Short mmCIF file of C-alpha atoms in Angstrom, two decimals:
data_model
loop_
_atom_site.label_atom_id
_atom_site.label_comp_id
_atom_site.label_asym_id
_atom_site.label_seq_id
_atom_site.Cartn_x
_atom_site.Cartn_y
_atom_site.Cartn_z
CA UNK A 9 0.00 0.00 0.00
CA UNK A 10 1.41 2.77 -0.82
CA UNK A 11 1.32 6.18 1.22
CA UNK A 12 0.08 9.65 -0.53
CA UNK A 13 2.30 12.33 -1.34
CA UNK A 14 2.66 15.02 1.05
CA UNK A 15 1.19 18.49 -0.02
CA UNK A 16 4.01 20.70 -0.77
CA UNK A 17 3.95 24.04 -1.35
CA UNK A 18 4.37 26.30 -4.11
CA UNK A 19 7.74 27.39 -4.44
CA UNK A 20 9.12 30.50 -6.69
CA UNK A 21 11.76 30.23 -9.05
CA UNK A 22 14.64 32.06 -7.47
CA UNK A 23 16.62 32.26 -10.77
CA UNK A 24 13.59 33.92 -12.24
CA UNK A 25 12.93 36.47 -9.69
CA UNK A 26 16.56 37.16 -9.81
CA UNK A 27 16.12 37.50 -13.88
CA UNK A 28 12.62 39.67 -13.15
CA UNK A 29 15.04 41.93 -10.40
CA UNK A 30 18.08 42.77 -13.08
CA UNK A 31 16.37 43.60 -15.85
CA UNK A 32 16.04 40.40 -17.15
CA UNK A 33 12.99 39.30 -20.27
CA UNK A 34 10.81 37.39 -17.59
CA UNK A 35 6.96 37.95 -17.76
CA UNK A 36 6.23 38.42 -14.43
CA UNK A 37 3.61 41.72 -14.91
CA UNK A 38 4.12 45.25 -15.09
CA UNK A 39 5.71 45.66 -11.81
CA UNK A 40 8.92 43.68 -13.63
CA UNK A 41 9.54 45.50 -16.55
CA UNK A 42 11.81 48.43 -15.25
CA UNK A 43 12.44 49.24 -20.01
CA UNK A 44 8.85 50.77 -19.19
CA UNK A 45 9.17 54.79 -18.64
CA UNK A 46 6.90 56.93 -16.00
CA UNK A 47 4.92 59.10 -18.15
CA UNK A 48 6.67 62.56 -17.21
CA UNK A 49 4.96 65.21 -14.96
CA UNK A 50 5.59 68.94 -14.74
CA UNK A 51 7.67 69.83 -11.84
CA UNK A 52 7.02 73.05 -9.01
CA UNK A 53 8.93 75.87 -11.21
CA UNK A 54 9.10 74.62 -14.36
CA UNK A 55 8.83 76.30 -17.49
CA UNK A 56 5.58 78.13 -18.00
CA UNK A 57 3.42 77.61 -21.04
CA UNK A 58 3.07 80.25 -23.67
CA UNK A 59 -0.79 80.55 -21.82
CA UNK A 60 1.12 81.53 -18.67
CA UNK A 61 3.61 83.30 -19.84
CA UNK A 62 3.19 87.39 -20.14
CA UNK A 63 3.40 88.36 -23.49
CA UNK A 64 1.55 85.23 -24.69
CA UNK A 65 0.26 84.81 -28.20
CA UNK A 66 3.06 86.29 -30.16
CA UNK A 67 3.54 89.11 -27.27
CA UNK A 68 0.16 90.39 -27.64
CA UNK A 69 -1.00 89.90 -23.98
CA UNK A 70 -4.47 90.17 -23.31
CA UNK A 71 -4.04 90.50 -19.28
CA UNK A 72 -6.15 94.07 -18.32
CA UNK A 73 -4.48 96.95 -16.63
CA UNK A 74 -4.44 100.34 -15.60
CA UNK A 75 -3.76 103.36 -17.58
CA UNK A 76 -2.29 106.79 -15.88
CA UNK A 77 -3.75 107.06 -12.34
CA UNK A 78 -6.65 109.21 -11.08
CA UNK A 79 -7.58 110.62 -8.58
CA UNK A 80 -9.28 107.22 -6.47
CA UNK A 81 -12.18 107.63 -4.78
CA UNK A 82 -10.28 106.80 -0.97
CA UNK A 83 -6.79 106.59 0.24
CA UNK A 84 -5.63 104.30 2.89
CA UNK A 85 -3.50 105.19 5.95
CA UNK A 86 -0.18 103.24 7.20
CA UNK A 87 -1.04 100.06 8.73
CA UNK A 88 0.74 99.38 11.70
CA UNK A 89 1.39 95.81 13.66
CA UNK A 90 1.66 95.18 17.27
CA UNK A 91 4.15 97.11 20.06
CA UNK A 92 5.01 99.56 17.60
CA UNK A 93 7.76 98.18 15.72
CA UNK A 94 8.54 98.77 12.25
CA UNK A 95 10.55 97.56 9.37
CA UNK A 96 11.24 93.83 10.87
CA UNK A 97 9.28 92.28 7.48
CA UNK A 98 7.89 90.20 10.14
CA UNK A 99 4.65 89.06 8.14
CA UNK A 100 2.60 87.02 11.58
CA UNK A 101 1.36 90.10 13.39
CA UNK A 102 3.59 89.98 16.00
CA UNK A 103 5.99 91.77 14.24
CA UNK A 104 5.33 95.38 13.56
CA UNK A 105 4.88 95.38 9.63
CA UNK A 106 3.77 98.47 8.39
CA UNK A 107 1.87 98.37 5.42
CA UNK A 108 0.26 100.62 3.48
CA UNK A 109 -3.77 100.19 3.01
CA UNK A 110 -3.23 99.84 -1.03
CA UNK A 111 -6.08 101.19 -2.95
CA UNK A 112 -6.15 101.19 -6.78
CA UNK A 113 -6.10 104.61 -8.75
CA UNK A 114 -8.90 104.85 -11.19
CA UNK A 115 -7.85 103.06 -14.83
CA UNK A 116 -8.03 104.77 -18.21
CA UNK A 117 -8.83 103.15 -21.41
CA UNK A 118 -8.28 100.46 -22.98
CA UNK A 119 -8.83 99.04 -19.77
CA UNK A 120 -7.55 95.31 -22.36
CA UNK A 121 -9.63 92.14 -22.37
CA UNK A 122 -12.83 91.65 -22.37
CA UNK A 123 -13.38 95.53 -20.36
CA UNK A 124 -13.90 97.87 -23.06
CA UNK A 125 -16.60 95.49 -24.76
CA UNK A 126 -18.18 95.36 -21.97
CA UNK A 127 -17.96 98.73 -20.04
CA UNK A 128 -19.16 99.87 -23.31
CA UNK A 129 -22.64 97.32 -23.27
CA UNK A 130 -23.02 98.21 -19.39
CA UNK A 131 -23.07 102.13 -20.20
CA UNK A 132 -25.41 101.57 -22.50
CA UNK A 133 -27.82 99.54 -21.01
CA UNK A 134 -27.81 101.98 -18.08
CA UNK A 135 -29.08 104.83 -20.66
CA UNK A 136 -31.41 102.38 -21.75
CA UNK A 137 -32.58 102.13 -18.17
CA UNK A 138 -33.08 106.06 -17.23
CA UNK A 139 -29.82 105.73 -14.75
CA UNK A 140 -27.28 108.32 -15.42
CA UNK A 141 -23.73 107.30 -16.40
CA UNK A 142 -22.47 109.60 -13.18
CA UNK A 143 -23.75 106.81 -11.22
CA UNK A 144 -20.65 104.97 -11.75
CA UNK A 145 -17.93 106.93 -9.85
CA UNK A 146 -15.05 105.49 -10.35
CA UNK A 147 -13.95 102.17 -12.71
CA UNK A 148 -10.78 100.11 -11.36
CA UNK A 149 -8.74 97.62 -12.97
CA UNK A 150 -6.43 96.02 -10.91
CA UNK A 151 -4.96 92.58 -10.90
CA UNK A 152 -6.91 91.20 -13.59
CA UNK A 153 -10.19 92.44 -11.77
CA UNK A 154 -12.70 95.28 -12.69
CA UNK A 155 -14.34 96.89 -10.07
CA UNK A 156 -17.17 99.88 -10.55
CA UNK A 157 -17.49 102.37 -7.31
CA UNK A 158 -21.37 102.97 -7.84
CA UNK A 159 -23.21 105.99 -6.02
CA UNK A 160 -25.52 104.17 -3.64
CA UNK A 161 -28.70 106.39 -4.65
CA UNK A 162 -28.43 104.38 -7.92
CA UNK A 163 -27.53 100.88 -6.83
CA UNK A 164 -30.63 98.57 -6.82
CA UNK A 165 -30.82 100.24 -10.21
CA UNK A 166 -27.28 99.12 -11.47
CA UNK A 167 -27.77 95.52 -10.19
CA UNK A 168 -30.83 95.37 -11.30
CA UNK A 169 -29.42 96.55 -14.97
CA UNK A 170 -26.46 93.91 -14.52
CA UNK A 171 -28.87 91.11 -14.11
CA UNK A 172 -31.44 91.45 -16.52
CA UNK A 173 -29.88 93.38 -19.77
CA UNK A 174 -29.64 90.60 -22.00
CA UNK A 175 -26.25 91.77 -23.13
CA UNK A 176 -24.67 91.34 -19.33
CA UNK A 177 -26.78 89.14 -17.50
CA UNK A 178 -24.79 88.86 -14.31
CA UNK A 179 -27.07 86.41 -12.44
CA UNK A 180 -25.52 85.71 -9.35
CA UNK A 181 -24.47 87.64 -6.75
CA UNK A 182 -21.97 85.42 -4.94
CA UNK A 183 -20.59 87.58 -1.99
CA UNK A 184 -21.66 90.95 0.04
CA UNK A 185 -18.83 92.18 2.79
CA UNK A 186 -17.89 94.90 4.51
CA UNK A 187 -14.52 96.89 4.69
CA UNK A 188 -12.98 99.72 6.94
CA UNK A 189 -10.17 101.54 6.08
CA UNK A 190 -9.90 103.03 9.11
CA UNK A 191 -10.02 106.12 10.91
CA UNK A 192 -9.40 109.69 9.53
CA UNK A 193 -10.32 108.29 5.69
CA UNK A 194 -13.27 109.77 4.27
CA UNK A 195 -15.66 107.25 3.16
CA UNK A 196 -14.02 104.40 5.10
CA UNK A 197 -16.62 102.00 5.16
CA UNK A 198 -17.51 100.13 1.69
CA UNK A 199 -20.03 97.43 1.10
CA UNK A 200 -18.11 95.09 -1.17
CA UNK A 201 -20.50 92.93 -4.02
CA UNK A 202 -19.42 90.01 -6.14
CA UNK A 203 -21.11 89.58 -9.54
CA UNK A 204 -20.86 86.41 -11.45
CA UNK A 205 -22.18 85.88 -15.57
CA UNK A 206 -22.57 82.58 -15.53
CA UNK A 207 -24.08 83.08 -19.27
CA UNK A 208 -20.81 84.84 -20.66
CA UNK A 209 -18.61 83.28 -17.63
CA UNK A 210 -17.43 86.75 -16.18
CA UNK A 211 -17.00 88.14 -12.89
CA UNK A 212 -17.18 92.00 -11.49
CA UNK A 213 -17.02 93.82 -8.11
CA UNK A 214 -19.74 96.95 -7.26
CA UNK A 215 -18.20 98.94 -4.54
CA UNK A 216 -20.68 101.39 -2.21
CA UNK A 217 -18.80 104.16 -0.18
CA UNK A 218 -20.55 105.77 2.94
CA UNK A 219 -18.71 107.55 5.79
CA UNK A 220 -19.34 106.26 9.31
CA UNK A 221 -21.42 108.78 10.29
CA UNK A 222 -23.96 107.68 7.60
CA UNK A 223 -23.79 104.71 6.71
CA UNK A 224 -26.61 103.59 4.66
CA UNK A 225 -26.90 101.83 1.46
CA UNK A 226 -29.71 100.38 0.25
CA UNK A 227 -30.62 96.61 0.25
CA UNK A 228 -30.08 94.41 -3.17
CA UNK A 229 -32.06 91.46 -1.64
CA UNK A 230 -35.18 92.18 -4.08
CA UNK A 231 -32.85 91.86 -6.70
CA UNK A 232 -30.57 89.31 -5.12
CA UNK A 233 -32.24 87.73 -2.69
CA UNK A 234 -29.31 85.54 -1.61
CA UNK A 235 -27.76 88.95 -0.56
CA UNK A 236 -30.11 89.00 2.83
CA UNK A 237 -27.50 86.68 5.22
CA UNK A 238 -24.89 88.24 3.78
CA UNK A 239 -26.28 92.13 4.23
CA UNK A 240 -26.84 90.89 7.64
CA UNK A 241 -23.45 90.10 8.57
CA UNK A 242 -21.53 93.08 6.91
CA UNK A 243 -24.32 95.25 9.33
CA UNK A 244 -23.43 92.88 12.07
CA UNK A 245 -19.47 93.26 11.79
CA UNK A 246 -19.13 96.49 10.55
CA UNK A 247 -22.56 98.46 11.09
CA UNK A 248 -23.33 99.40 7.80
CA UNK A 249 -27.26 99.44 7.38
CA UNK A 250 -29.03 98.48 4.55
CA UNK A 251 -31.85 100.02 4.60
CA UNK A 252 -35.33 97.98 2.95
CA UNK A 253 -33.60 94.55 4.28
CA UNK A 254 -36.63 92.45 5.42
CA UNK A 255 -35.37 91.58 8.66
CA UNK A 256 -31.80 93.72 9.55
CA UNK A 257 -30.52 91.67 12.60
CA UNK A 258 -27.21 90.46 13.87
CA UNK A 259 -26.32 87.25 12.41
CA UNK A 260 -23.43 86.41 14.26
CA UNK A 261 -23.20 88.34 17.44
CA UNK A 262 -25.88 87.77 20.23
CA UNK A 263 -28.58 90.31 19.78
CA UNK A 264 -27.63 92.57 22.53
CA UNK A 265 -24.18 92.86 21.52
CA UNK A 266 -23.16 96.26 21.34
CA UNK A 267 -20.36 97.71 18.79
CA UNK A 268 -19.44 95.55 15.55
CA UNK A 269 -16.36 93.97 15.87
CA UNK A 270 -14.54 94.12 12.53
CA UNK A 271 -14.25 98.01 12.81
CA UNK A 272 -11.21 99.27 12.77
CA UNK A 273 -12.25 101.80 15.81
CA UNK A 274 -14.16 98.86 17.72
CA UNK A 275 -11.52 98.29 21.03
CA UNK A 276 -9.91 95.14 20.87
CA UNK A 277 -10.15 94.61 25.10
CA UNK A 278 -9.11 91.54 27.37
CA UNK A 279 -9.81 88.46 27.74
CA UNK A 280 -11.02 87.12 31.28
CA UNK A 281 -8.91 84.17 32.27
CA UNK A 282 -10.81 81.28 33.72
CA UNK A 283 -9.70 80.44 37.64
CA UNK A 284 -6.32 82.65 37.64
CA UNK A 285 -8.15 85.86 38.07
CA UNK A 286 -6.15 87.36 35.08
CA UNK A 287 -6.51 89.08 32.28
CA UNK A 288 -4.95 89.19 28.80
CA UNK A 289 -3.80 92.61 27.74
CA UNK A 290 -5.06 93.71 23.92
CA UNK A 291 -2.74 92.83 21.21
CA UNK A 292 -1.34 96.44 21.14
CA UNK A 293 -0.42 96.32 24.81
CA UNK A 294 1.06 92.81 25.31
CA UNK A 295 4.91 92.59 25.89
CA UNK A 296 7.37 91.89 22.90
CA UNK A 297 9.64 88.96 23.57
CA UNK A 298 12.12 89.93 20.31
#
């Protein structure tokens, strides 16, 4: 009688695998053929494409940009970090850096790209409208970006304009903030809005300028009626009021907070410290360790 093989198992070829390791012509699968090349990939500072290259298309560069600077409708004051320092470069806060509030001068024509064409269909279509080509204050090109300072008697009426003229057709309204410049600069506080075409695929800003002491622009939310959060939280941070918003209340803050924090004269206080009866000092008052 005779007794049954034991299993064995599989074993691999060692001269093979040795063959597969140096290069050899085994078939073991992809992993084994080290003739095959990685398909290349552009590196972190590699040579741009003619697309992102300035002077693109035989040096005819479409980018937009600013003639000879105007007069711009508000100038900026020094910024200045914390303890008074200057000139360190120092970028975290903690620093010092003083930086100027950079606002762009008004742009001349051609304003390049796609502008004129358009700055020429948006003029018209406000005549076509009734609203008077003074509302537009200033026009801004800066960065790649037009912006239109609009008198805010005549805003519902420009967005209103932007959205339905079948020549612009700026649907969307994607973003309304709030910016201070700060202290001693006429018409500090501007309500910022974000246009989008999503018909021609273009994208504008509408700037309103009030001073502090008057701050009210009317509301866009029959016109945009996404605009109604976002109206509430620029008058909730920076306490600019929008006067015909359905329901103008703080968004953020509790109800009874007084003061909007994202002015640049709201003071930045202390913070109580839980169980060590202390309190942090404001930013501008804290010790420098440098």
């Amino acid at each position: 009688m005779t007794e049954p093989d034991e299993p064995t198992t599989p074993t691999t070829d060692s001269s093979a695998a040795d063959a597969g390791s140096d290069g050899g012509s085994g078939t073991q699968g992809p992993a084994a053929q080290p003739d095959e090349v990685a398909e290349s990939k552009p590196q972190p500072g590699g040579t741009q494409s003619s697309a992102e290259r300035s002077g693109g298309n035989g040096g005819d560069s479409l980018e937009p940009y600013g003639a000879r600077p105007a007069e711009p409708v508000v100038a900026g004051r020094a910024r200045r970090g914390m303890f008074g320092v200057s000139g360190t470069g120092d970028t975290s806060g903690y620093g010092g850096l003083r930086l100027p509030a950079y606002v762009p001068p008004a742009a001349e024509r051609p304003y390049g790209g796609w502008f004129d064409e358009f700055v020429d269909d948006f003029l018209a279509a406000l005549d076509e409208n009734g609203i008077p080509r003074d509302a537009i204050q200033q026009i801004t090109v800066d960065r790649g970006e037009i912006t239109f300072y609009v008198r805010r008697e005549h805003l519902v009426g420009v967005c209103r304009t932007l959205r339905d003229d079948g020549a612009l057709r700026f649907e969307f309204c994607s973003s309304v903030s709030g910016v201070d410049f700060g202290e001693d600069v006429p018409q500090r506080l501007h309500s910022t809005y974000h246009l989008t075409s999503m018909t021609y695929r273009r994208r504008i800003r509408l700037e309103v300028c009030v001073d502090v002491d008057d701050p009210h622009v009317p509301s866009i939310v029959d016109v945009y009626p996404a605009a109604d959060w976002q109206e509430r939280e620029a008058w909730d941070m920076f306490g600019i009021i929008y006067d015909g918003h359905p329901g103008l209340t703080r968004i953020l803050m509790p109800d009874d907070w007084e003061g909007h924090p994202q002015r640049k004269d709201y003071p930045l206080g202390g913070i109580p410290v839980e169980y060590k009866g202390t309190e942090v000092p404001p930013p501008d008052q804290r010790r420098a360790y440098s």
